[in-house]
Short mmCIF file of C-alpha atoms in Angstrom, two decimals:
data_model
loop_
_atom_site.label_atom_id
_atom_site.label_comp_id
_atom_site.label_asym_id
_atom_site.label_seq_id
_atom_site.Cartn_x
_atom_site.Cartn_y
_atom_site.Cartn_z
CA MET A 1 44.85 -20.84 20.93
CA ARG A 2 44.65 -18.95 17.67
CA LEU A 3 44.39 -22.21 15.73
CA THR A 4 41.57 -23.42 17.96
CA GLN A 5 39.66 -20.18 17.51
CA THR A 6 40.19 -20.37 13.75
CA LEU A 7 38.91 -23.95 13.63
CA LEU A 8 35.87 -23.06 15.74
CA SER A 9 35.09 -20.11 13.51
CA ALA A 10 35.42 -22.27 10.42
CA ALA A 11 33.15 -24.93 11.90
CA LEU A 12 30.56 -22.33 12.81
CA ALA A 13 30.66 -20.80 9.33
CA LEU A 14 30.30 -24.26 7.81
CA ALA A 15 27.27 -25.04 9.94
CA LEU A 16 25.60 -21.73 9.21
CA SER A 17 26.18 -22.07 5.48
CA GLY A 18 24.21 -25.31 5.30
CA ALA A 19 27.22 -27.22 3.94
CA ALA A 20 27.47 -31.02 4.24
CA VAL A 21 26.88 -31.66 7.95
CA ALA A 22 24.95 -34.58 9.43
CA ALA A 23 21.64 -33.38 10.80
CA ILE A 24 21.58 -34.99 14.26
CA THR A 25 23.61 -37.24 16.54
CA PRO A 26 22.62 -40.79 17.55
CA GLU A 27 21.75 -39.44 21.03
CA GLU A 28 19.39 -36.87 19.55
CA ALA A 29 17.84 -39.52 17.29
CA LYS A 30 16.75 -41.47 20.40
CA LYS A 31 14.14 -38.77 21.02
CA LEU A 32 12.29 -39.83 17.86
CA GLY A 33 9.35 -42.02 18.82
CA THR A 34 9.79 -41.22 22.53
CA THR A 35 9.48 -37.56 23.57
CA LEU A 36 9.14 -36.63 19.90
CA THR A 37 6.94 -38.20 17.27
CA ALA A 38 8.52 -40.32 14.58
CA VAL A 39 8.95 -37.23 12.36
CA GLY A 40 10.16 -34.85 15.06
CA ALA A 41 7.08 -33.10 16.51
CA GLU A 42 6.62 -32.70 20.26
CA LYS A 43 4.42 -35.55 21.48
CA ALA A 44 3.18 -33.67 24.53
CA GLY A 45 0.38 -31.14 24.42
CA ASN A 46 0.83 -27.57 25.59
CA LYS A 47 0.43 -26.37 29.17
CA ASP A 48 -3.15 -25.14 28.96
CA GLY A 49 -4.40 -28.13 26.96
CA THR A 50 -5.40 -26.18 23.86
CA ILE A 51 -2.93 -28.32 21.88
CA PRO A 52 -3.47 -32.01 22.77
CA GLU A 53 -0.93 -34.80 23.01
CA TYR A 54 -0.12 -36.55 19.74
CA THR A 55 -1.63 -40.04 19.80
CA GLY A 56 -1.02 -41.23 16.24
CA GLY A 57 -3.28 -39.05 14.16
CA LEU A 58 -6.53 -39.80 12.37
CA THR A 59 -6.43 -43.18 10.60
CA THR A 60 -10.11 -44.14 10.57
CA ALA A 61 -12.40 -42.72 7.92
CA PRO A 62 -15.67 -41.20 9.15
CA ALA A 63 -19.09 -42.53 8.25
CA GLY A 64 -20.01 -41.58 4.72
CA PHE A 65 -16.58 -42.04 3.18
CA LYS A 66 -16.54 -44.35 0.17
CA ALA A 67 -13.30 -46.24 -0.43
CA GLY A 68 -11.59 -44.97 -3.56
CA ASP A 69 -13.62 -41.76 -3.66
CA GLY A 70 -11.78 -38.48 -4.11
CA ILE A 71 -14.13 -36.59 -1.80
CA ARG A 72 -13.39 -36.93 1.91
CA PRO A 73 -16.15 -36.14 4.43
CA ASN A 74 -15.37 -33.81 7.32
CA PRO A 75 -14.78 -35.94 10.45
CA PHE A 76 -15.30 -32.86 12.66
CA ALA A 77 -18.41 -31.50 10.98
CA ASN A 78 -20.42 -31.27 14.21
CA GLU A 79 -17.92 -29.10 16.10
CA LYS A 80 -18.41 -25.42 16.87
CA PRO A 81 -15.70 -22.73 17.14
CA ARG A 82 -14.22 -22.32 20.61
CA LEU A 83 -13.09 -18.80 19.73
CA VAL A 84 -13.91 -16.21 17.06
CA ILE A 85 -11.31 -13.54 16.23
CA ASP A 86 -12.18 -10.36 14.36
CA ALA A 87 -10.82 -6.84 14.22
CA LYS A 88 -12.37 -6.00 17.62
CA ASN A 89 -10.47 -8.62 19.64
CA LEU A 90 -7.44 -8.91 17.35
CA ALA A 91 -5.08 -7.37 19.90
CA GLN A 92 -5.85 -10.08 22.47
CA HIS A 93 -4.68 -12.83 20.10
CA ALA A 94 -2.09 -11.01 17.97
CA ASP A 95 0.86 -13.07 19.26
CA LYS A 96 -0.69 -16.23 17.77
CA LEU A 97 -1.56 -14.80 14.34
CA THR A 98 0.64 -14.43 11.28
CA GLU A 99 1.28 -10.91 10.04
CA GLY A 100 -0.83 -11.72 6.98
CA THR A 101 -3.76 -12.85 9.11
CA LYS A 102 -3.59 -9.67 11.17
CA ALA A 103 -3.45 -7.55 8.02
CA LEU A 104 -6.57 -9.22 6.63
CA LEU A 105 -8.45 -8.69 9.88
CA GLN A 106 -7.48 -5.00 9.86
CA LYS A 107 -8.20 -4.49 6.15
CA TYR A 108 -11.57 -6.24 5.79
CA PRO A 109 -14.32 -5.89 8.44
CA SER A 110 -16.00 -9.01 7.03
CA PHE A 111 -12.92 -11.20 7.59
CA ARG A 112 -12.75 -13.30 10.73
CA VAL A 113 -10.95 -16.35 12.09
CA ASP A 114 -13.09 -19.15 13.53
CA VAL A 115 -10.83 -21.14 15.85
CA TYR A 116 -11.97 -24.73 16.44
CA PRO A 117 -10.70 -27.34 18.92
CA THR A 118 -7.27 -28.57 17.88
CA HIS A 119 -6.99 -32.08 16.42
CA ARG A 120 -3.54 -33.48 15.63
CA SER A 121 -4.97 -35.55 12.78
CA VAL A 122 -1.82 -35.99 10.67
CA ALA A 123 -0.72 -39.62 10.34
CA PHE A 124 1.83 -41.52 8.25
CA PRO A 125 2.41 -45.10 7.09
CA LYS A 126 4.86 -47.08 9.23
CA PHE A 127 7.61 -46.97 6.59
CA VAL A 128 7.78 -43.17 6.91
CA ALA A 129 8.57 -43.46 10.62
CA ASP A 130 11.04 -46.30 10.08
CA ASN A 131 12.96 -44.53 7.33
CA THR A 132 12.99 -41.20 9.13
CA LEU A 133 14.73 -42.84 12.08
CA LYS A 134 17.05 -44.81 9.79
CA THR A 135 18.35 -41.79 7.87
CA ALA A 136 18.09 -39.09 10.55
CA THR A 137 21.81 -39.30 11.34
CA LEU A 138 22.85 -39.72 7.70
CA ALA A 139 21.04 -36.91 5.89
CA LYS A 140 23.13 -33.91 4.89
CA THR A 141 22.71 -30.66 3.03
CA ASN A 142 25.13 -29.60 0.31
CA ASN A 143 25.60 -26.58 -1.94
CA ASP A 144 24.96 -24.02 0.76
CA GLY A 145 21.87 -25.86 1.93
CA ARG A 146 20.26 -26.13 -1.49
CA SER A 147 20.79 -29.87 -2.04
CA ILE A 148 20.42 -32.92 0.20
CA GLU A 149 21.84 -36.42 0.27
CA GLY A 150 21.66 -39.47 2.50
CA ALA A 151 17.88 -39.59 2.91
CA HIS A 152 15.16 -41.58 1.17
CA ALA A 153 11.50 -42.34 1.95
CA GLY A 154 11.74 -40.56 5.31
CA PHE A 155 11.91 -36.99 6.54
CA PRO A 156 15.58 -35.98 6.21
CA PHE A 157 15.78 -33.56 9.13
CA PRO A 158 13.28 -34.42 11.89
CA ILE A 159 15.27 -32.30 14.35
CA PRO A 160 16.35 -29.38 12.11
CA LYS A 161 19.31 -27.18 12.97
CA THR A 162 19.01 -24.71 10.08
CA GLY A 163 16.30 -23.02 8.08
CA TYR A 164 17.40 -24.96 5.01
CA GLU A 165 16.87 -28.28 6.78
CA ALA A 166 13.39 -27.27 7.91
CA MET A 167 12.47 -26.11 4.41
CA TRP A 168 13.72 -29.36 2.91
CA ASN A 169 11.28 -31.23 5.16
CA HIS A 170 8.54 -29.10 3.60
CA LEU A 171 9.81 -29.57 0.04
CA VAL A 172 9.80 -33.38 0.31
CA ARG A 173 6.68 -33.51 2.56
CA TYR A 174 4.71 -36.73 2.35
CA ASN A 175 1.53 -36.57 0.24
CA GLY A 176 1.61 -40.25 -0.64
CA GLN A 177 3.70 -41.49 -3.57
CA ALA A 178 1.49 -39.91 -6.23
CA TYR A 179 -1.93 -38.40 -6.77
CA GLU A 180 -4.18 -37.05 -9.50
CA VAL A 181 -6.67 -34.22 -9.19
CA LYS A 182 -8.89 -32.31 -11.59
CA TYR A 183 -8.55 -28.79 -10.27
CA ARG A 184 -9.41 -25.14 -10.73
CA ASN A 185 -7.26 -22.09 -10.08
CA LEU A 186 -9.42 -19.07 -9.38
CA ASN A 187 -8.75 -15.35 -9.02
CA VAL A 188 -10.95 -12.79 -7.27
CA ASP A 189 -10.34 -9.19 -8.32
CA ALA A 190 -10.69 -6.04 -6.24
CA ALA A 191 -14.31 -5.66 -7.36
CA GLY A 192 -15.15 -9.14 -6.06
CA ARG A 193 -15.43 -10.85 -9.46
CA THR A 194 -14.25 -14.48 -9.63
CA THR A 195 -12.37 -15.54 -12.78
CA LEU A 196 -11.20 -18.98 -13.81
CA ALA A 197 -7.45 -18.69 -14.32
CA THR A 198 -6.88 -22.35 -15.22
CA GLU A 199 -8.61 -25.69 -15.01
CA GLY A 200 -7.09 -29.03 -15.76
CA VAL A 201 -5.75 -32.37 -14.63
CA ASN A 202 -2.81 -32.32 -12.25
CA VAL A 203 -0.65 -35.42 -11.69
CA GLN A 204 2.07 -35.29 -9.05
CA GLU A 205 4.66 -37.93 -8.22
CA TYR A 206 7.15 -38.15 -5.37
CA PRO A 207 9.95 -40.58 -6.30
CA PHE A 208 11.63 -39.67 -3.00
CA TRP A 209 8.90 -41.63 -1.19
CA ASP A 210 9.12 -44.81 -3.28
CA ALA A 211 10.06 -47.20 -0.46
CA SER A 212 10.60 -50.07 -2.92
CA LYS A 213 13.81 -48.36 -4.01
CA SER A 214 16.87 -47.46 -1.96
CA SER A 215 17.38 -43.97 -3.39
CA ALA A 216 16.08 -41.39 -5.82
CA GLU A 217 17.53 -38.47 -7.77
CA THR A 218 14.21 -36.65 -8.11
CA TYR A 219 12.01 -35.67 -5.19
CA TRP A 220 9.05 -34.18 -7.08
CA ARG A 221 7.55 -33.99 -10.54
CA ILE A 222 4.30 -32.51 -11.75
CA LYS A 223 2.36 -32.62 -15.01
CA ASN A 224 -0.52 -30.24 -15.69
CA THR A 225 -2.80 -30.73 -18.68
CA TYR A 226 -5.03 -27.68 -19.08
CA THR A 227 -8.67 -27.99 -20.11
CA GLY A 228 -9.77 -24.42 -19.45
CA PRO A 229 -10.40 -21.64 -19.94
CA ALA A 230 -10.83 -22.03 -23.70
CA ARG A 231 -7.76 -19.95 -24.56
CA ARG A 232 -5.53 -22.38 -22.59
CA ALA A 233 -7.21 -25.69 -23.42
CA GLY A 234 -4.68 -28.24 -24.67
CA GLU A 235 -1.62 -26.64 -23.06
CA ALA A 236 0.57 -28.80 -20.83
CA LEU A 237 3.35 -28.29 -18.31
CA LEU A 238 5.96 -30.64 -16.86
CA ILE A 239 8.34 -29.80 -14.00
CA VAL A 240 11.01 -32.03 -12.41
CA ASP A 241 12.91 -31.06 -9.26
CA PRO A 242 16.02 -33.05 -8.23
CA LEU A 243 17.34 -33.55 -4.72
CA ASP A 244 20.59 -32.03 -5.95
CA ILE A 245 18.78 -28.92 -7.12
CA GLY A 246 21.77 -26.83 -6.03
CA THR A 247 23.84 -28.05 -8.98
CA LYS A 248 21.40 -29.69 -11.40
CA ASP A 249 18.58 -27.15 -11.09
CA ARG A 250 14.94 -27.57 -12.08
CA ARG A 251 13.94 -28.98 -15.47
CA ALA A 252 10.70 -27.76 -17.04
CA TRP A 253 8.87 -28.03 -20.35
CA THR A 254 5.67 -26.58 -21.81
CA TYR A 255 3.48 -27.71 -24.69
CA LEU A 256 1.57 -25.11 -26.71
CA PRO A 257 -1.04 -26.66 -29.04
CA GLY A 258 -0.90 -23.71 -31.44
CA GLN A 259 2.79 -24.43 -32.10
CA ARG A 260 2.47 -28.22 -31.83
CA ARG A 261 5.77 -28.47 -30.06
CA VAL A 262 7.27 -28.96 -26.62
CA LYS A 263 9.61 -26.23 -25.41
CA VAL A 264 12.15 -26.16 -22.61
CA ALA A 265 10.98 -23.60 -20.04
CA PRO A 266 13.90 -22.63 -17.78
CA ASP A 267 12.13 -19.55 -16.41
CA LEU A 268 9.36 -21.45 -14.62
CA SER A 269 10.89 -20.80 -11.21
CA HIS A 270 11.61 -18.22 -8.53
CA ASP A 271 9.66 -14.96 -8.97
CA THR A 272 8.40 -15.62 -12.48
CA PRO A 273 4.67 -14.79 -12.36
CA ASN A 274 2.66 -18.00 -12.19
CA PRO A 275 0.40 -18.25 -15.29
CA GLY A 276 -1.68 -20.84 -13.43
CA THR A 277 -3.01 -18.00 -11.28
CA ALA A 278 -2.81 -15.36 -14.04
CA GLY A 279 0.20 -13.88 -12.25
CA GLY A 280 -1.51 -13.72 -8.86
CA ASN A 281 1.59 -15.17 -7.25
CA THR A 282 5.10 -16.30 -8.16
CA PHE A 283 6.27 -19.76 -9.20
CA ASP A 284 8.02 -20.29 -5.88
CA ASP A 285 4.80 -19.35 -4.05
CA ILE A 286 3.32 -22.67 -5.23
CA PHE A 287 2.49 -24.84 -2.17
CA ILE A 288 3.59 -21.76 -0.14
CA PHE A 289 7.16 -22.50 -1.27
CA ILE A 290 8.68 -24.70 -3.95
CA GLY A 291 11.96 -24.89 -5.83
CA SER A 292 15.56 -23.86 -5.26
CA MET A 293 16.62 -21.94 -2.16
CA ASP A 294 19.41 -20.00 -3.88
CA ARG A 295 17.84 -16.52 -3.74
CA PHE A 296 17.37 -16.27 0.04
CA ASP A 297 19.14 -16.95 3.31
CA PHE A 298 16.89 -19.22 5.37
CA LYS A 299 17.06 -18.77 9.14
CA LEU A 300 15.40 -21.13 11.63
CA VAL A 301 13.73 -18.81 14.14
CA GLY A 302 12.22 -21.52 16.32
CA LYS A 303 8.88 -23.07 17.23
CA LYS A 304 5.76 -21.13 18.15
CA GLU A 305 2.06 -21.73 18.82
CA MET A 306 0.07 -20.19 15.96
CA ILE A 307 -3.50 -20.18 14.68
CA VAL A 308 -3.45 -21.59 11.14
CA PRO A 309 -5.89 -23.24 8.70
CA TYR A 310 -6.20 -26.90 9.74
CA ASN A 311 -8.56 -29.82 9.19
CA ALA A 312 -10.19 -27.61 6.56
CA TYR A 313 -12.26 -30.43 5.03
CA THR A 314 -15.27 -28.20 4.37
CA ALA A 315 -13.27 -25.74 2.26
CA VAL A 316 -11.25 -28.43 0.48
CA TYR A 317 -13.93 -31.06 -0.17
CA GLN A 318 -17.46 -29.84 0.55
CA ALA A 319 -17.58 -26.19 -0.54
CA LYS A 320 -19.21 -24.83 -3.68
CA GLN A 321 -17.08 -22.38 -5.62
CA ASP A 322 -19.58 -19.52 -5.37
CA ASP A 323 -20.05 -20.10 -1.65
CA LEU A 324 -16.33 -20.27 -0.86
CA LEU A 325 -14.95 -17.40 -2.95
CA LYS A 326 -16.38 -14.11 -1.75
CA PRO A 327 -15.28 -10.52 -2.37
CA ASN A 328 -11.95 -9.73 -0.65
CA HIS A 329 -11.45 -13.15 0.99
CA LEU A 330 -12.65 -16.73 1.36
CA ASN A 331 -15.95 -17.20 3.16
CA PRO A 332 -15.04 -17.34 6.90
CA ASP A 333 -17.98 -19.68 7.51
CA LEU A 334 -16.22 -22.38 5.47
CA VAL A 335 -12.61 -22.07 6.70
CA ARG A 336 -11.54 -23.89 9.85
CA TRP A 337 -8.59 -22.59 11.92
CA GLU A 338 -6.84 -24.32 14.81
CA LEU A 339 -4.00 -23.66 17.25
CA HIS A 340 -0.89 -25.69 16.36
CA ARG A 341 2.84 -25.55 16.96
CA VAL A 342 4.74 -24.45 13.88
CA TRP A 343 8.39 -24.00 12.98
CA VAL A 344 9.06 -20.40 11.93
CA VAL A 345 11.60 -19.86 9.13
CA GLU A 346 12.67 -16.41 7.94
CA ALA A 347 14.04 -16.03 4.41
CA THR A 348 15.96 -12.83 3.63
CA LEU A 349 16.99 -11.90 0.10
CA ARG A 350 20.69 -12.51 -0.45
CA GLU A 351 22.96 -9.66 -1.42
CA GLY A 352 23.29 -9.50 -5.19
CA LYS A 353 20.21 -11.69 -5.78
CA ARG A 354 16.95 -10.55 -7.36
CA HIS A 355 13.38 -11.33 -6.31
CA VAL A 356 10.12 -9.41 -5.96
CA TYR A 357 10.18 -10.32 -2.26
CA SER A 358 12.81 -8.89 0.07
CA LYS A 359 11.79 -11.13 2.97
CA ARG A 360 9.50 -14.09 3.57
CA THR A 361 8.34 -15.81 6.73
CA PHE A 362 7.18 -19.42 6.57
CA TYR A 363 5.16 -21.34 9.16
CA LEU A 364 5.72 -25.12 9.00
CA ASP A 365 3.35 -27.49 10.78
CA GLU A 366 5.32 -29.57 13.32
CA ASP A 367 3.24 -32.71 12.70
CA SER A 368 3.44 -32.78 8.89
CA TRP A 369 6.30 -30.36 8.01
CA ALA A 370 3.98 -28.75 5.44
CA ALA A 371 4.08 -24.96 5.18
CA LEU A 372 0.65 -23.72 6.28
CA ALA A 373 1.18 -19.97 5.94
CA SER A 374 3.61 -17.31 4.75
CA ASP A 375 4.18 -13.58 4.90
CA GLN A 376 5.87 -11.96 1.88
CA TYR A 377 7.42 -8.48 1.94
CA ASP A 378 8.20 -6.19 -1.01
CA ALA A 379 11.44 -4.33 -1.73
CA ARG A 380 10.39 -1.53 0.66
CA GLY A 381 9.99 -4.04 3.47
CA GLN A 382 6.21 -3.68 3.53
CA LEU A 383 3.87 -6.65 3.78
CA TYR A 384 2.90 -7.49 0.20
CA ARG A 385 1.24 -10.91 0.11
CA ALA A 386 -0.02 -13.49 2.58
CA GLY A 387 -0.25 -17.18 1.75
CA PHE A 388 -2.27 -19.97 3.37
CA ALA A 389 -2.45 -23.73 2.74
CA TYR A 390 -5.58 -25.58 3.78
CA MET A 391 -4.64 -28.75 5.64
CA ALA A 392 -7.05 -31.68 5.16
CA PRO A 393 -5.30 -34.99 5.93
CA SER A 394 -6.20 -38.00 3.81
CA TYR A 395 -7.16 -40.36 6.63
CA ASP A 396 -7.69 -43.24 4.19
CA LEU A 397 -4.00 -43.49 3.20
CA PRO A 398 -2.90 -42.01 5.66
CA ALA A 399 -1.15 -38.85 4.43
CA PRO A 400 -1.36 -35.09 5.02
CA TYR A 401 -2.71 -32.95 2.19
CA THR A 402 -2.12 -29.20 1.92
CA ASP A 403 -2.09 -28.68 -1.84
CA MET A 404 -5.12 -26.40 -1.95
CA PHE A 405 -3.61 -23.02 -1.16
CA GLY A 406 -4.11 -19.34 -1.84
CA HIS A 407 -2.45 -15.92 -1.69
CA TYR A 408 -3.82 -12.52 -0.80
CA ASP A 409 -2.29 -9.48 -2.48
CA LEU A 410 -2.65 -6.86 0.24
CA VAL A 411 -1.62 -4.03 -2.06
CA ALA A 412 -3.89 -4.71 -5.05
CA GLY A 413 -6.76 -6.09 -2.95
CA ILE A 414 -7.01 -9.32 -4.96
CA TYR A 415 -6.56 -12.97 -4.07
CA SER A 416 -6.14 -16.36 -5.71
CA LEU A 417 -7.06 -19.94 -4.78
CA THR A 418 -5.13 -22.82 -6.32
CA GLY A 419 -6.12 -26.49 -6.43
CA PHE A 420 -9.86 -26.18 -5.76
CA ALA A 421 -11.35 -29.60 -6.52
CA ALA A 422 -14.49 -29.94 -4.41
CA GLU A 423 -16.72 -29.69 -7.49
CA THR A 424 -14.52 -31.73 -9.83
CA GLY A 425 -14.16 -35.02 -7.97
CA GLY A 426 -11.65 -34.23 -5.23
CA MET A 427 -8.16 -35.67 -4.87
#
């Protein structure tokens, strides 16, 4: 009896630690493509019909789209909000809003949330579905959840059992195999002034999704070549993240034209202030979260219906900078919100580890696995920053796209927007 209890305790500890354990059983995998979508979302809509059934996503480009163009027209441009939330009716909808959204509604009378009809527009190429099913019972986490193995060109954990598994789905999320964008990172100070933090050309590659190969060591790499502002023109940045980030760690380099040399940059991670936003967020705030999970314990809270930015084509592709960035917050007229089911993951700072955040809550879209929002708390446990990613699926590929994102500093009263490309050719 004692031996059995010891073995059960050891097995439980192993599972909770995120050690090497297969994600799901063959029986569980049978749900994929039946009651669940190919990547693990619930196919069915919700009870009151405000979240529809998943029927394959949006794979047909609307009228006006030009093949090969980086600007994608809004396929839902003629729709009107079904609900408008402001400070006056906040209490009625509080259970479906992130803490950051509620804080913005309470802090700024001009902030509001326009909730549109929900469209489950995310779609994937067939190989994503095929490989997700193929590796669903083989994928494992190692190094206390910080590394993965056994998966390639498919979502590793379509039915996650731990917070680490859910976050890995976000880290390797499908954006296509590569893309290039000429972008701007913009900051708005407490007085409402907009400043260009950086401008440049961003190239991202996802070797994990190269279906022509059977495996990959790297899941993501990014190269930024800065063209502005003038003081940063000519600088460059390269980051490479391996699947075995738990033991190999991130590799990063910077090029400074004044020194005419490339330097290894090991500090471009975790809570190092992000120079791309002039310190408006941390390096691991990029894309809501990026990098190693060694500083926090990640707990899978469960799934919840939440109102999040979604199908935000107007903000991502059609907006003018001066129209979108207003004092205190983005222009509510240009930001579309919808009700979707999200996975909630809580990250709590580990004992003995250092970070400017003591706790973080992430909201991962069930259809794409992309993190759409986050709440970040300071060392006192008070809400410090709120992050949002602006989902605008690339229906021409098809692939989700959430790489325009921003963070609100609720203490300093400032905010940043990263990856704005509507006036520079799109993605």
